[in-house]
Amino acid sequence: MINSAEVRFLLLPLPEFNMLPLGGFLDKLRFSADEADHSQQRHCSWKVVGLEKNHVTSSSGIPIAIRHTPADINLCNYDYVVIFGCRTARQSQQQAQYYGAFLKQAAALGLTLVSIDNACFTLAELGLLNDYKVAVHWRHVNEFNTAYPRLDVIEEKLYYIDKKRISCSGGSAAIDLAVAILSRHLGQTWAIKGLADMLVDENRDQLHQLKSRQQTIHHDRHISRSIALMQERIATDTSTEQLAAHIGLSRRQLDRRFKLHFKMSAHQYWNEIRLQHLHWRLLNSNHCLASLADEVGFKDTSYLCKVFRQRFNISPGQLRRDADNKRNLKRNLKTS
């Protein structure tokens, strides 16, 4: 029987998907789907789909059942495929080889592809974001730009709607995106239905600035602002003098504050941010060291290796090899 709902969704959680955006998006559909809180799929409908009728496990270890596969689905009966990305960008990229045929078929048939969280890496890997603008979670902007330098990233937006491609940075922003999509089909009244029940104060638009990113993370407002700028400009060649001037201090004044609170200069603290980011990227990506060096603002990879070894007592290459060996051992234990 053909679904008579006004808007129809296929929800595709990738392995180790994040539970929050899936739960938020799905609950928003549920509240808008019916006149009362009966969860009947009248005004909008959805199915959770996967490659096999089995379970897919979230990043928190909680599995959800998959009862529909692409073989069971007539894509012509749906409007959107919403893909919920893996825990890391690297995992999402790797899933492209498995889900590519299904996603390319959906795109060819005119369905709108919606990437949530790291699923933008899956679509980018498949070339399905070429000529589209994409919203990326703020923590992964540099990583995305390194992997796909020709794609147009829209920064500091909760989500972005670009014709047949929609992207969302993830987390609770999936609720805001669901409202935006539903309002196009059902109107604003139905789209916001149930927000109070979900204890959501307001419907945020795509330009909403996160208060949590702007809150003071240190009682010294100059230090707080400096750290925020360091994180934003991790890949740039902005000097410590320029950063200090931006917040209205001299470098000496800024260094004095950092040494008082952290026992290190502002430059040393900034390098620590860069090295910690590089450490994480080495463990969670397969990009070469030269690309990662650019991502954290180091032009000389030899010097980067030197300071990395001084900080972590291991070279970048050995860190990655050790991590790969542990993953292979864990994989072999599972299959044995």
GROMACS .gro file of C-alpha atoms in nm:
model
  336
    1MET     CA    1   0.000   0.000   0.000
    2ILE     CA    2   0.136   0.343  -0.094
    3ASN     CA    3   0.204   0.566   0.203
    4SER     CA    4  -0.040   0.859   0.205
    5ALA     CA    5   0.155   1.075   0.453
    6GLU     CA    6   0.242   1.424   0.332
    7VAL     CA    7   0.615   1.375   0.381
    8ARG     CA    8   0.801   1.043   0.405
    9PHE     CA    9   1.142   0.967   0.551
   10LEU     CA   10   1.390   0.682   0.540
   11LEU     CA   11   1.620   0.693   0.841
   12LEU     CA   12   1.961   0.533   0.785
   13PRO     CA   13   2.179   0.500   1.098
   14LEU     CA   14   2.537   0.406   1.013
   15PRO     CA   15   2.737   0.178   1.245
   16GLU     CA   16   2.829   0.354   1.571
   17PHE     CA   17   2.583   0.635   1.500
   18ASN     CA   18   2.523   0.891   1.773
   19MET     CA   19   2.200   0.826   1.959
   20LEU     CA   20   2.111   1.189   2.038
   21PRO     CA   21   2.047   1.318   1.684
   22LEU     CA   22   1.859   1.002   1.580
   23GLY     CA   23   1.639   1.012   1.889
   24GLY     CA   24   1.577   1.385   1.861
   25PHE     CA   25   1.494   1.377   1.490
   26LEU     CA   26   1.269   1.073   1.525
   27ASP     CA   27   1.081   1.207   1.827
   28LYS     CA   28   1.014   1.535   1.645
   29LEU     CA   29   0.864   1.339   1.355
   30ARG     CA   30   0.654   1.140   1.601
   31PHE     CA   31   0.505   1.448   1.767
   32SER     CA   32   0.420   1.610   1.433
   33ALA     CA   33   0.281   1.294   1.277
   34ASP     CA   34  -0.050   1.274   1.460
   35GLU     CA   35  -0.321   1.501   1.604
   36ALA     CA   36  -0.275   1.358   1.953
   37ASP     CA   37   0.020   1.187   2.115
   38HIS     CA   38  -0.061   0.846   1.968
   39SER     CA   39   0.253   0.811   1.752
   40GLN     CA   40   0.051   0.717   1.443
   41GLN     CA   41   0.225   0.802   1.117
   42ARG     CA   42  -0.042   1.018   0.955
   43HIS     CA   43   0.101   1.353   0.848
   44CYS     CA   44   0.456   1.225   0.820
   45SER     CA   45   0.594   0.873   0.812
   46TRP     CA   46   0.927   0.701   0.853
   47LYS     CA   47   1.111   0.373   0.835
   48VAL     CA   48   1.450   0.282   0.973
   49VAL     CA   49   1.652   0.111   0.702
   50GLY     CA   50   1.984  -0.075   0.693
   51LEU     CA   51   2.181  -0.308   0.473
   52GLU     CA   52   2.071  -0.616   0.666
   53LYS     CA   53   1.777  -0.713   0.885
   54ASN     CA   54   1.975  -0.722   1.202
   55HIS     CA   55   2.086  -0.465   1.457
   56VAL     CA   56   2.302  -0.158   1.422
   57THR     CA   57   2.484  -0.048   1.735
   58SER     CA   58   2.517   0.313   1.843
   59SER     CA   59   2.835   0.479   1.969
   60SER     CA   60   2.700   0.432   2.322
   61GLY     CA   61   2.671   0.055   2.268
   62ILE     CA   62   2.291   0.052   2.246
   63PRO     CA   63   2.163  -0.149   1.944
   64ILE     CA   64   1.850  -0.074   1.745
   65ALA     CA   65   1.666  -0.323   1.527
   66ILE     CA   66   1.672  -0.295   1.148
   67ARG     CA   67   1.360  -0.442   0.992
   68HIS     CA   68   1.384  -0.295   0.641
   69THR     CA   69   1.658  -0.319   0.378
   70PRO     CA   70   1.691  -0.148   0.038
   71ALA     CA   71   1.541  -0.462  -0.120
   72ASP     CA   72   1.219  -0.402   0.076
   73ILE     CA   73   1.196  -0.033  -0.012
   74ASN     CA   74   1.045   0.138  -0.314
   75LEU     CA   75   1.244   0.461  -0.310
   76CYS     CA   76   0.983   0.633  -0.524
   77ASN     CA   77   0.751   0.628  -0.223
   78TYR     CA   78   0.984   0.846  -0.013
   79ASP     CA   79   1.099   1.208  -0.006
   80TYR     CA   80   1.406   1.205   0.217
   81VAL     CA   81   1.688   0.973   0.314
   82VAL     CA   82   1.833   1.088   0.646
   83ILE     CA   83   2.178   0.945   0.717
   84PHE     CA   84   2.312   0.949   1.072
   85GLY     CA   85   2.690   0.941   1.072
   86CYS     CA   86   2.936   0.724   1.262
   87ARG     CA   87   3.121   0.824   1.576
   88THR     CA   88   3.424   0.940   1.376
   89ALA     CA   89   3.470   1.093   1.034
   90ARG     CA   90   3.703   0.812   0.934
   91GLN     CA   91   3.437   0.550   1.004
   92SER     CA   92   3.182   0.750   0.805
   93GLN     CA   93   3.418   0.771   0.509
   94GLN     CA   94   3.471   0.394   0.520
   95GLN     CA   95   3.096   0.329   0.508
   96ALA     CA   96   3.074   0.489   0.163
   97GLN     CA   97   3.180   0.162  -0.001
   98TYR     CA   98   2.891  -0.026   0.159
   99TYR     CA   99   2.608   0.228   0.136
  100GLY     CA  100   2.715   0.398  -0.187
  101ALA     CA  101   2.490   0.208  -0.430
  102PHE     CA  102   2.179   0.273  -0.220
  103LEU     CA  103   2.254   0.644  -0.167
  104LYS     CA  104   2.343   0.704  -0.531
  105GLN     CA  105   2.021   0.536  -0.641
  106ALA     CA  106   1.820   0.754  -0.402
  107ALA     CA  107   1.991   1.066  -0.535
  108ALA     CA  108   1.930   0.961  -0.896
  109LEU     CA  109   1.559   0.920  -0.822
  110GLY     CA  110   1.540   1.273  -0.685
  111LEU     CA  111   1.518   1.205  -0.313
  112THR     CA  112   1.669   1.466  -0.086
  113LEU     CA  113   1.973   1.335   0.099
  114VAL     CA  114   2.012   1.460   0.455
  115SER     CA  115   2.345   1.413   0.633
  116ILE     CA  116   2.349   1.431   1.011
  117ASP     CA  117   2.674   1.474   1.203
  118ASN     CA  118   2.963   1.289   1.034
  119ALA     CA  119   2.743   1.151   0.754
  120CYS     CA  120   2.859   1.450   0.549
  121PHE     CA  121   3.189   1.263   0.515
  122THR     CA  122   3.004   0.963   0.368
  123LEU     CA  123   2.825   1.173   0.108
  124ALA     CA  124   3.140   1.370   0.027
  125GLU     CA  125   3.335   1.047  -0.021
  126LEU     CA  126   3.071   0.937  -0.274
  127GLY     CA  127   3.082   1.267  -0.461
  128LEU     CA  128   2.721   1.335  -0.364
  129LEU     CA  129   2.803   1.679  -0.220
  130ASN     CA  130   2.979   1.810  -0.529
  131ASP     CA  131   2.840   2.156  -0.619
  132TYR     CA  132   2.651   2.174  -0.290
  133LYS     CA  133   2.722   2.373   0.025
  134VAL     CA  134   2.749   2.174   0.345
  135ALA     CA  135   2.725   2.244   0.719
  136VAL     CA  136   2.985   2.061   0.925
  137HIS     CA  137   3.014   2.020   1.302
  138TRP     CA  138   3.255   2.285   1.429
  139ARG     CA  139   3.495   2.023   1.565
  140HIS     CA  140   3.532   1.865   1.220
  141VAL     CA  141   3.556   2.169   0.990
  142ASN     CA  142   3.935   2.150   0.954
  143GLU     CA  143   3.918   1.775   0.906
  144PHE     CA  144   3.652   1.809   0.635
  145ASN     CA  145   3.841   2.087   0.456
  146THR     CA  146   4.156   1.875   0.455
  147ALA     CA  147   3.976   1.574   0.308
  148TYR     CA  148   3.758   1.764   0.060
  149PRO     CA  149   3.921   2.100  -0.015
  150ARG     CA  150   3.699   2.166  -0.318
  151LEU     CA  151   3.372   2.144  -0.129
  152ASP     CA  152   3.209   2.458   0.006
  153VAL     CA  153   3.176   2.439   0.385
  154ILE     CA  154   2.926   2.663   0.558
  155GLU     CA  155   3.066   2.735   0.903
  156GLU     CA  156   2.885   2.814   1.227
  157LYS     CA  157   2.543   2.694   1.115
  158LEU     CA  158   2.335   2.429   1.286
  159TYR     CA  159   2.215   2.303   0.949
  160TYR     CA  160   2.205   2.409   0.586
  161ILE     CA  161   1.943   2.339   0.320
  162ASP     CA  162   2.076   2.343  -0.037
  163LYS     CA  163   1.813   2.211  -0.276
  164LYS     CA  164   1.834   1.829  -0.276
  165ARG     CA  165   2.109   1.818  -0.015
  166ILE     CA  166   2.063   1.905   0.350
  167SER     CA  167   2.335   1.886   0.612
  168CYS     CA  168   2.319   1.913   0.990
  169SER     CA  169   2.601   1.947   1.239
  170GLY     CA  170   2.441   1.685   1.464
  171GLY     CA  171   2.345   1.667   1.831
  172SER     CA  172   2.026   1.845   1.932
  173ALA     CA  173   2.042   2.048   1.609
  174ALA     CA  174   1.871   1.747   1.447
  175ILE     CA  175   1.552   1.858   1.624
  176ASP     CA  176   1.580   2.207   1.475
  177LEU     CA  177   1.642   2.059   1.131
  178ALA     CA  178   1.339   1.832   1.163
  179VAL     CA  179   1.125   2.138   1.243
  180ALA     CA  180   1.265   2.321   0.938
  181ILE     CA  181   1.193   2.028   0.705
  182LEU     CA  182   0.846   1.962   0.846
  183SER     CA  183   0.750   2.329   0.820
  184ARG     CA  184   0.807   2.309   0.443
  185HIS     CA  185   0.551   2.031   0.411
  186LEU     CA  186   0.313   2.063   0.705
  187GLY     CA  187   0.338   2.429   0.801
  188GLN     CA  188   0.491   2.587   1.110
  189THR     CA  189   0.211   2.493   1.350
  190TRP     CA  190   0.249   2.120   1.285
  191ALA     CA  191   0.627   2.147   1.263
  192ILE     CA  192   0.668   2.283   1.616
  193LYS     CA  193   0.403   2.058   1.768
  194GLY     CA  194   0.540   1.871   2.067
  195LEU     CA  195   0.843   2.089   2.137
  196ALA     CA  196   0.708   2.169   2.482
  197ASP     CA  197   0.661   1.799   2.549
  198MET     CA  198   1.024   1.747   2.450
  199LEU     CA  199   1.116   2.026   2.696
  200VAL     CA  200   1.263   2.231   2.410
  201ASP     CA  201   1.234   2.603   2.485
  202GLU     CA  202   1.260   2.736   2.134
  203ASN     CA  203   1.299   2.641   1.771
  204ARG     CA  204   1.647   2.754   1.671
  205ASP     CA  205   1.715   2.863   1.314
  206GLN     CA  206   2.023   2.761   1.120
  207LEU     CA  207   2.213   3.078   1.216
  208HIS     CA  208   2.175   3.022   1.589
  209GLN     CA  209   2.498   3.084   1.779
  210LEU     CA  210   2.565   2.825   2.050
  211LYS     CA  211   2.573   2.989   2.391
  212SER     CA  212   2.777   2.696   2.522
  213ARG     CA  213   3.061   2.788   2.285
  214GLN     CA  214   3.046   3.150   2.395
  215GLN     CA  215   3.023   3.090   2.768
  216THR     CA  216   3.323   3.185   2.974
  217ILE     CA  217   3.542   2.879   3.020
  218HIS     CA  218   3.772   3.066   3.254
  219HIS     CA  219   3.706   3.338   3.508
  220ASP     CA  220   3.960   3.558   3.325
  221ARG     CA  221   3.764   3.682   3.023
  222HIS     CA  222   4.084   3.759   2.828
  223ILE     CA  223   4.204   3.401   2.868
  224SER     CA  224   3.860   3.268   2.781
  225ARG     CA  225   3.850   3.473   2.460
  226SER     CA  226   4.208   3.380   2.374
  227ILE     CA  227   4.141   3.007   2.402
  228ALA     CA  228   3.829   3.039   2.185
  229LEU     CA  229   4.033   3.218   1.917
  230MET     CA  230   4.311   2.959   1.941
  231GLN     CA  231   4.060   2.682   1.876
  232GLU     CA  232   3.900   2.869   1.586
  233ARG     CA  233   4.236   2.953   1.426
  234ILE     CA  234   4.416   2.627   1.488
  235ALA     CA  235   4.515   2.596   1.121
  236THR     CA  236   4.609   2.959   1.056
  237ASP     CA  237   4.942   3.137   1.077
  238THR     CA  238   4.802   3.397   1.315
  239SER     CA  239   5.080   3.502   1.552
  240THR     CA  240   5.047   3.523   1.927
  241GLU     CA  241   5.106   3.900   1.895
  242GLN     CA  242   4.810   3.928   1.655
  243LEU     CA  243   4.591   3.720   1.883
  244ALA     CA  244   4.682   3.937   2.183
  245ALA     CA  245   4.609   4.255   1.987
  246HIS     CA  246   4.272   4.114   1.881
  247ILE     CA  247   4.162   4.097   2.244
  248GLY     CA  248   4.319   4.428   2.340
  249LEU     CA  249   4.636   4.313   2.517
  250SER     CA  250   5.006   4.311   2.444
  251ARG     CA  251   5.175   3.977   2.406
  252ARG     CA  252   5.358   4.030   2.734
  253GLN     CA  253   5.030   4.092   2.916
  254LEU     CA  254   4.873   3.783   2.758
  255ASP     CA  255   5.172   3.566   2.846
  256ARG     CA  256   5.162   3.691   3.204
  257ARG     CA  257   4.799   3.577   3.237
  258PHE     CA  258   4.865   3.234   3.085
  259LYS     CA  259   5.172   3.175   3.301
  260LEU     CA  260   4.976   3.273   3.610
  261HIS     CA  261   4.696   3.024   3.541
  262PHE     CA  262   4.860   2.748   3.330
  263LYS     CA  263   5.235   2.780   3.403
  264MET     CA  264   5.304   2.823   3.032
  265SER     CA  265   5.305   3.102   2.774
  266ALA     CA  266   5.017   3.167   2.537
  267HIS     CA  267   5.227   3.029   2.252
  268GLN     CA  268   5.298   2.708   2.445
  269TYR     CA  269   4.930   2.669   2.530
  270TRP     CA  270   4.835   2.716   2.163
  271ASN     CA  271   5.087   2.452   2.061
  272GLU     CA  272   4.934   2.215   2.317
  273ILE     CA  273   4.591   2.262   2.157
  274ARG     CA  274   4.742   2.186   1.816
  275LEU     CA  275   4.932   1.879   1.936
  276GLN     CA  276   4.630   1.734   2.116
  277HIS     CA  277   4.422   1.780   1.801
  278LEU     CA  278   4.694   1.614   1.591
  279HIS     CA  279   4.715   1.323   1.837
  280TRP     CA  280   4.339   1.263   1.802
  281ARG     CA  281   4.350   1.291   1.423
  282LEU     CA  282   4.635   1.043   1.392
  283LEU     CA  283   4.422   0.789   1.577
  284ASN     CA  284   4.098   0.864   1.393
  285SER     CA  285   4.191   0.936   1.033
  286ASN     CA  286   4.407   0.795   0.755
  287HIS     CA  287   4.527   1.132   0.623
  288CYS     CA  288   4.900   1.168   0.572
  289LEU     CA  289   5.109   1.361   0.821
  290ALA     CA  290   5.167   1.647   0.574
  291SER     CA  291   4.793   1.706   0.543
  292LEU     CA  292   4.746   1.689   0.918
  293ALA     CA  293   5.036   1.929   0.967
  294ASP     CA  294   4.859   2.185   0.749
  295GLU     CA  295   4.544   2.124   0.949
  296VAL     CA  296   4.712   2.230   1.271
  297GLY     CA  297   4.920   2.512   1.128
  298PHE     CA  298   5.265   2.347   1.106
  299LYS     CA  299   5.448   2.399   0.779
  300ASP     CA  300   5.753   2.186   0.865
  301THR     CA  301   5.664   1.820   0.928
  302SER     CA  302   6.015   1.743   1.057
  303TYR     CA  303   5.978   2.007   1.325
  304LEU     CA  304   5.627   1.884   1.400
  305CYS     CA  305   5.757   1.529   1.453
  306LYS     CA  306   6.021   1.665   1.690
  307VAL     CA  307   5.778   1.858   1.911
  308PHE     CA  308   5.524   1.574   1.897
  309ARG     CA  309   5.782   1.324   2.024
  310GLN     CA  310   5.888   1.565   2.297
  311ARG     CA  311   5.527   1.599   2.410
  312PHE     CA  312   5.405   1.237   2.384
  313ASN     CA  313   5.730   1.036   2.394
  314ILE     CA  314   5.639   0.867   2.065
  315SER     CA  315   5.660   0.965   1.699
  316PRO     CA  316   5.341   1.032   1.500
  317GLY     CA  317   5.410   0.732   1.278
  318GLN     CA  318   5.463   0.493   1.569
  319LEU     CA  319   5.149   0.618   1.743
  320ARG     CA  320   4.943   0.538   1.434
  321ARG     CA  321   5.109   0.198   1.381
  322ASP     CA  322   5.046   0.099   1.743
  323ALA     CA  323   4.681   0.201   1.712
  324ASP     CA  324   4.641   0.004   1.387
  325ASN     CA  325   4.795  -0.304   1.547
  326LYS     CA  326   4.553  -0.282   1.839
  327ARG     CA  327   4.257  -0.247   1.603
  328ASN     CA  328   4.370  -0.546   1.397
  329LEU     CA  329   4.418  -0.755   1.710
  330LYS     CA  330   4.071  -0.664   1.834
  331ARG     CA  331   3.923  -0.746   1.492
  332ASN     CA  332   4.097  -1.083   1.482
  333LEU     CA  333   3.974  -1.170   1.830
  334LYS     CA  334   3.618  -1.096   1.724
  335THR     CA  335   3.640  -1.316   1.416
  336SER     CA  336   3.822  -1.606   1.584
   0.00000   0.00000   0.00000
